[in-house]
């Protein structure tokens, strides 16, 4: 039976990739529009390609270096020989996910703009198809990597289940490293360009967003693709794969090496792909649809997929895992529900249809300082609801899975909850990823001078995208917390395995000074990380501002529309600064767990991981929600409230939005990756730390 | 010998109070200045008095309610009968500390302004004397409360050492509750008035700070007194008493009820008073002193006190505790050094003589959004240094005290480190508390139309105060973290005592789901708390803005200086809103630990306390340092850099400063109190939680 199980995972992966291919063809079948649109799209595409090329060459150097280090460690017997290779493939597939997503997005932007000339619904279809390519590429490549390695390790190298999951956790580390580079680098690029363009264009020169006279406008659109698309793709690849392999690893531990417990998370992911594909067919509306109807259509798709996987998971647990373990099904459901609830909470706090964001917009009446204070407060307050949701999900998942009798089962349950949450990633990511495509389409419509109603339609799509992105972020953050907890458990298993046999889950009391200090240091890491990435955005944005101001001053006739700005200069500036700035944060994420381990031992490492998970979860939600609320408060004012566009209130709201940009699109989402990368690095270097450490 | 020990503590307390009295007389001996100055000072004083009166009546109702609850619990045998009374006295003395400090500050403000007409040095002498009154009142009342209760419990009621410390921890809860009310209420008042005055006055109307035409100017000055003085007094009373009694409690636990181990922290505090008094005599300079020389003079005083206590602590440990425990001396030293280092780190990140704040000021060139992003980044980054310092201090204090052999000794060592840090509070608080007095003096100089050089001098004093306040905040935050850890240990002792005898310090693994969930919830609390207090400031400030705008519009001749604004209206507005807003955050701090305990049991409570301590420490540093850096970046620009006063850069910096106000003066400092109050509430309600809980 086991052989059929992996076959099923493989088929799921191919289904996803095939579906992505069909969607890609569908996108490419649409018309690109006018020559001007084509030209703009081409410059965005070439800017994005140039960025990714340079990013990948830097990342490749990093991977080469890490590969050598891992080889050396393997030579000293501290790792198996699979680890260096698994590490590299994880990075490769993660990067590939982002690349494919970005590629299709840069082909879909002018097509979406052109489709919007016909109608809102057609525009949605193009953009959503592009989003689907990304969504299903991510899950398809994720399961492909998993099933290939599983097959190799089990059937070619005859490894034991625990050896298999051990090697697989390493490709998680590769995926997370790549994801962090992509998120941070892309996040800095997109926000530096965005902030730079807005600060000079909107605030100082008083020209509208995406005005072709703004020298940073192409960079801004390139940024949407390298950050919000390529970065997000790599990020969610990492989340998806991380949740599956950590659950598999804990399954092996709980079920004493039973391969079935390891297969269940993988098959659940494969089932989720089928459910997601079915869901996409229900995302359609009549020709003359309003925004609300469109949202309903998207919701119908994601909800249907969630319901389907909720149904399908039951027989999976019952027949594959065994009927005596049927209560683990409820852990999966707890995860699914928690994901949905966190999404709703995010929406409540950041959508302008609810009170918090409306109140925030009202604070613009007293200037930018009060809207900043209000937004920070809103974000901090909004952490309470997801914390309670995650706490409840952990409690339920742990105890229904039998954690009271044996913690291994409880932890497996928590990991399954994360898989449940992410199982329908194919479609949730599709509804999320189409947003940046619509955003780009709007930019192209503006620059190409299309009819105003086109821009209105792309704006409607874009703002719809903000709402679905909120749901997507809920899943990403919630699953990150659960996966991180599962990875801490995996780390402890690993510590036992490599020599510290007297260690158990009970060995890590918060009153132990090493655990406690680890907790402090770990909790500090997300703060430092957020600071570094925000500073990076600030620095990069400042250089863009200076350049844009320079062009406005020195290029004659630019403001009158008689001369073209030097777009490429801004793209190049963003590329260079974001690539320079992405290195330090990522290196910190890799070096700190090793140093903490060498000084404080594994007790300190577990404290650090727990601290980073808890504070990272809080900080990620705080920053994402503050940023989202500022963005939507600004949009709410632009819709004609509190004085509308151009008023002092609007200017105050633009300041809020600008502050929120790096919060929600650079620092916030990177923290999700950080907390998992810390665990994975710790796992890979566990043997080193257990053998060499100063305290403990 | 024991009887002499408590006598020594009592004498220390009387020395401090006597010294405070002498200083108070000295302050009152100075001349008040012109009639106009007297009149202004009187209106500030009466506003502050009116506020405190109403605040105390609300707090009294709260204390009455809690008293009844505690009496009922005592009747059910869940507390001793001392607890309700101890609780009330703790609150009373904490409130009294704030009251005395504020009283003298409101008498010293016009006197300082008047002294500044003669020279900078004379101004410093008046302000520093007023600060000394506050500093020594706080420590004197703290030790008085401790020694009275100790005498009563030991000699009148013949209680055992562990019963004594148990009752004493309760007056810690009283002190913390009062401190939280005072900090939050006062903090909201002062920042609502400050933000409100600045937003309309400086930013919109373009009139200078403290301009008498601004209707909120008196409220702003009242706020300095009720927030920065009365709030700080109650706050540091709580820190001081909390560190001493938690160390005493752990001493009793470690030394098996030996009264000497309990007395050592108290005597160290008494010795610290003597050292502080000696230190104050060295705060003097020649008549024509510059700002740098003044800072040196202040530093000489605090450094000397620190060196003296470092010397005096050794014989104390050697002779009182016993020579075989002499290594605990190094724990004390670790605490002292950590306090100084955290202060230096705060100064580095927030003073405009160093790079971080200079760079922040440069961000004003690209507008308010970049300076906000920069300041948030700076604050988050600045958490790393204090975290490492505290981690090192905990590690040293724990292991030198013999924690490896017996954790009780290690935890006692950590508690002694906190006492070491705070032992010279008398003088550090004096150098801290004189700042608001100088600030007020500046306001009076402006409003009374004194010569410009007077304002320059008060500004010099004020800015000097910002630097010393940074050091003070370092001590407050560092000691809060260490004290909170000690209190968690006390909580665990308490849990054992009231029935859960199988519990040990090893029972609280982060992998236990209840501890873990507690960690998440606890870590979330400071975020929620900060959000609530900031929102409160935002709301209150908005109402001030509306009122000030209204007066500018409707009072004819106001802007021309021909008509007086309605100051009292703004004071009243601030009073009402801050008192309304202070209730919810404090109630949350008291209710949440009880609810968490009833649901998740003591495992969840310990997780919650650890989570709150860690995230609270980080958030407090982040918010204080961001706020401090924005404030000084603005001052740096006002000193003529980046365009100077009135430039666009300055306007951007004012937005930063305004955002920073609630960060550094409302939310940040309140969090220190919060994390200790959570522990103390948990300790008082331990018996309830151990007997009734759902999980665990």
Tab-separated table of C-alpha atoms in Angstrom, chain A residues 195 199 204 362-370 372-374 376-378 380-381 383-384 387-388 390-392 394-395 398-399 411 414 481 485 488-489 492 504-517 519-521 523-524 526-528 530-532 534-535 537-539 541-542 545-546 549 600 606-607 610-611 613-615 617-619 622-623 655 658-659 662-663 695, chain B residues 195 199 204 362-370 372-374 376-378 380-381 383-384 387-388 390-392 394-395 398-399 411 414 481 485 488-489 492 504-517 519-521 523-524 526-528 530-532 534-535 537-539 541-542 545-546 549 600 606-607 610-611 613-615 617-619 622-623 655 658-659 662-663 695:
chain	number	residue	atom	x	y	z
A	195	UNK	CA	7.691	54.940	-1.043
A	199	UNK	CA	6.892	60.736	-1.504
A	204	UNK	CA	5.688	66.874	-3.240
A	362	UNK	CA	-11.167	59.721	10.898
A	363	UNK	CA	-7.877	60.322	12.721
A	364	UNK	CA	-6.582	61.975	9.566
A	365	UNK	CA	-8.692	64.970	10.612
A	366	UNK	CA	-6.050	65.844	13.185
A	367	UNK	CA	-3.027	65.193	11.003
A	368	UNK	CA	-0.439	62.594	10.241
A	369	UNK	CA	0.810	62.103	13.806
A	370	UNK	CA	-2.565	60.968	15.111
A	372	UNK	CA	0.278	57.064	12.844
A	373	UNK	CA	-0.415	56.645	16.564
A	374	UNK	CA	-3.839	55.242	15.731
A	376	UNK	CA	0.223	51.491	15.573
A	377	UNK	CA	-2.401	51.082	18.259
A	378	UNK	CA	-4.773	49.298	15.896
A	380	UNK	CA	-1.001	46.078	18.360
A	381	UNK	CA	-4.553	45.617	19.538
A	383	UNK	CA	-2.810	40.777	17.844
A	384	UNK	CA	-5.168	39.705	20.609
A	387	UNK	CA	-3.409	34.901	19.623
A	388	UNK	CA	-6.591	33.564	21.154
A	390	UNK	CA	-4.027	30.086	17.731
A	391	UNK	CA	-4.047	29.298	21.448
A	392	UNK	CA	-7.405	27.585	21.074
A	394	UNK	CA	-3.104	24.495	19.721
A	395	UNK	CA	-5.098	23.420	22.755
A	398	UNK	CA	-2.926	18.861	21.126
A	399	UNK	CA	-5.548	17.321	23.334
A	411	UNK	CA	2.588	17.702	18.660
A	414	UNK	CA	-0.507	20.592	16.019
A	481	UNK	CA	3.145	29.756	14.176
A	485	UNK	CA	5.998	24.878	17.054
A	488	UNK	CA	10.748	23.057	17.707
A	489	UNK	CA	9.458	19.598	18.556
A	492	UNK	CA	14.129	18.291	20.284
A	504	UNK	CA	12.633	15.004	26.706
A	505	UNK	CA	9.893	17.489	25.948
A	506	UNK	CA	9.829	18.218	29.681
A	507	UNK	CA	13.449	19.380	29.819
A	508	UNK	CA	12.853	22.973	28.839
A	509	UNK	CA	11.423	24.780	31.818
A	510	UNK	CA	11.155	28.541	31.452
A	511	UNK	CA	12.768	28.815	34.876
A	512	UNK	CA	15.954	27.229	33.598
A	513	UNK	CA	18.275	30.204	33.099
A	514	UNK	CA	19.532	28.976	29.729
A	515	UNK	CA	16.020	28.469	28.380
A	516	UNK	CA	15.036	31.821	29.835
A	517	UNK	CA	17.927	33.691	28.275
A	519	UNK	CA	13.657	33.131	25.289
A	520	UNK	CA	14.826	36.729	25.667
A	521	UNK	CA	17.269	36.509	22.776
A	523	UNK	CA	12.044	37.198	21.239
A	524	UNK	CA	14.428	39.997	20.336
A	526	UNK	CA	12.091	39.498	15.094
A	527	UNK	CA	12.466	43.041	16.424
A	528	UNK	CA	16.020	43.282	15.146
A	530	UNK	CA	12.123	44.027	11.370
A	531	UNK	CA	14.360	46.957	12.210
A	532	UNK	CA	17.004	45.949	9.702
A	534	UNK	CA	12.698	48.642	7.626
A	535	UNK	CA	15.902	50.591	7.803
A	537	UNK	CA	13.642	50.216	2.943
A	538	UNK	CA	14.143	53.648	4.445
A	539	UNK	CA	17.666	53.941	3.088
A	541	UNK	CA	13.683	54.820	-0.525
A	542	UNK	CA	15.702	57.843	0.388
A	545	UNK	CA	13.646	60.144	-3.504
A	546	UNK	CA	16.898	61.949	-4.160
A	549	UNK	CA	13.892	64.890	-7.215
A	600	UNK	CA	23.885	28.305	25.523
A	606	UNK	CA	14.798	25.787	22.404
A	607	UNK	CA	14.242	28.925	24.465
A	610	UNK	CA	10.038	29.565	21.442
A	611	UNK	CA	10.791	33.234	22.031
A	613	UNK	CA	7.978	32.131	17.465
A	614	UNK	CA	5.910	33.984	20.021
A	615	UNK	CA	7.290	37.459	19.433
A	617	UNK	CA	3.930	35.916	15.478
A	618	UNK	CA	2.897	39.048	17.357
A	619	UNK	CA	5.142	41.377	15.425
A	622	UNK	CA	0.973	43.865	14.294
A	623	UNK	CA	2.959	45.076	11.301
A	655	UNK	CA	1.965	59.418	5.332
A	658	UNK	CA	3.841	55.149	3.360
A	659	UNK	CA	4.863	54.102	6.864
A	662	UNK	CA	7.444	48.384	4.710
A	663	UNK	CA	5.411	47.202	7.709
A	695	UNK	CA	26.921	26.354	28.997
B	195	UNK	CA	0.167	66.318	21.469
B	199	UNK	CA	-0.537	69.701	16.731
B	204	UNK	CA	-1.135	74.403	12.322
B	362	UNK	CA	18.687	63.358	8.513
B	363	UNK	CA	15.637	61.300	7.517
B	364	UNK	CA	13.553	64.448	7.980
B	365	UNK	CA	14.970	65.558	4.617
B	366	UNK	CA	12.577	63.162	2.905
B	367	UNK	CA	9.551	63.931	5.018
B	368	UNK	CA	7.605	62.655	7.977
B	369	UNK	CA	7.029	59.131	6.670
B	370	UNK	CA	10.730	58.317	6.451
B	372	UNK	CA	8.673	57.607	11.322
B	373	UNK	CA	9.945	54.466	9.609
B	374	UNK	CA	13.450	55.318	10.734
B	376	UNK	CA	10.466	52.614	14.534
B	377	UNK	CA	13.477	50.815	13.082
B	378	UNK	CA	15.848	52.511	15.497
B	380	UNK	CA	13.381	47.947	17.416
B	381	UNK	CA	17.078	47.609	16.691
B	383	UNK	CA	16.355	46.239	21.874
B	384	UNK	CA	19.272	43.981	20.983
B	387	UNK	CA	18.647	42.048	25.773
B	388	UNK	CA	22.232	40.881	25.649
B	390	UNK	CA	20.159	41.432	30.714
B	391	UNK	CA	20.899	37.938	29.421
B	392	UNK	CA	24.497	38.242	30.594
B	394	UNK	CA	20.936	36.814	34.480
B	395	UNK	CA	23.533	34.232	33.504
B	398	UNK	CA	22.366	32.851	38.476
B	399	UNK	CA	25.561	30.875	38.226
B	411	UNK	CA	17.025	32.981	41.534
B	414	UNK	CA	18.892	37.370	40.071
B	481	UNK	CA	12.877	42.468	33.892
B	485	UNK	CA	11.747	36.981	36.859
B	488	UNK	CA	7.746	34.379	38.715
B	489	UNK	CA	9.962	32.307	40.982
B	492	UNK	CA	6.044	29.068	41.828
B	504	UNK	CA	9.178	22.450	40.978
B	505	UNK	CA	11.080	24.990	38.908
B	506	UNK	CA	11.487	22.228	36.313
B	507	UNK	CA	7.760	21.779	35.779
B	508	UNK	CA	7.283	24.498	33.200
B	509	UNK	CA	8.621	23.237	29.906
B	510	UNK	CA	7.900	25.443	26.913
B	511	UNK	CA	6.757	22.294	25.103
B	512	UNK	CA	3.915	21.805	27.549
B	513	UNK	CA	0.873	23.087	25.646
B	514	UNK	CA	-0.488	24.999	28.621
B	515	UNK	CA	2.810	26.755	29.272
B	516	UNK	CA	3.129	27.419	25.566
B	517	UNK	CA	-0.321	28.919	25.235
B	519	UNK	CA	3.498	32.216	26.668
B	520	UNK	CA	1.527	33.358	23.629
B	521	UNK	CA	-1.159	35.074	25.675
B	523	UNK	CA	3.473	37.974	25.177
B	524	UNK	CA	0.366	39.508	23.639
B	526	UNK	CA	2.001	44.222	26.502
B	527	UNK	CA	0.950	44.749	22.875
B	528	UNK	CA	-2.694	45.055	23.848
B	530	UNK	CA	0.336	49.540	24.680
B	531	UNK	CA	-2.425	49.720	22.100
B	532	UNK	CA	-5.046	50.664	24.638
B	534	UNK	CA	-1.882	54.786	22.876
B	535	UNK	CA	-5.424	54.791	21.606
B	537	UNK	CA	-3.814	59.231	24.162
B	538	UNK	CA	-4.938	59.524	20.568
B	539	UNK	CA	-8.582	59.936	21.534
B	541	UNK	CA	-5.461	64.361	22.145
B	542	UNK	CA	-8.043	64.569	19.409
B	545	UNK	CA	-7.145	69.445	19.219
B	546	UNK	CA	-10.809	70.087	18.526
B	549	UNK	CA	-9.056	74.816	17.217
B	600	UNK	CA	-5.082	27.117	32.045
B	606	UNK	CA	3.834	30.763	34.520
B	607	UNK	CA	3.882	30.706	30.722
B	610	UNK	CA	7.319	34.590	31.186
B	611	UNK	CA	5.771	35.701	27.902
B	613	UNK	CA	8.103	39.678	30.851
B	614	UNK	CA	9.975	38.948	27.650
B	615	UNK	CA	7.719	40.789	25.240
B	617	UNK	CA	10.772	44.192	28.152
B	618	UNK	CA	11.250	44.394	24.391
B	619	UNK	CA	8.249	46.582	23.773
B	622	UNK	CA	11.463	49.788	21.704
B	623	UNK	CA	8.853	52.382	22.552
B	655	UNK	CA	5.407	64.619	13.561
B	658	UNK	CA	4.404	63.715	18.441
B	659	UNK	CA	4.167	60.031	17.605
B	662	UNK	CA	2.811	58.401	23.895
B	663	UNK	CA	5.482	55.819	23.018
B	695	UNK	CA	-7.015	22.526	32.267
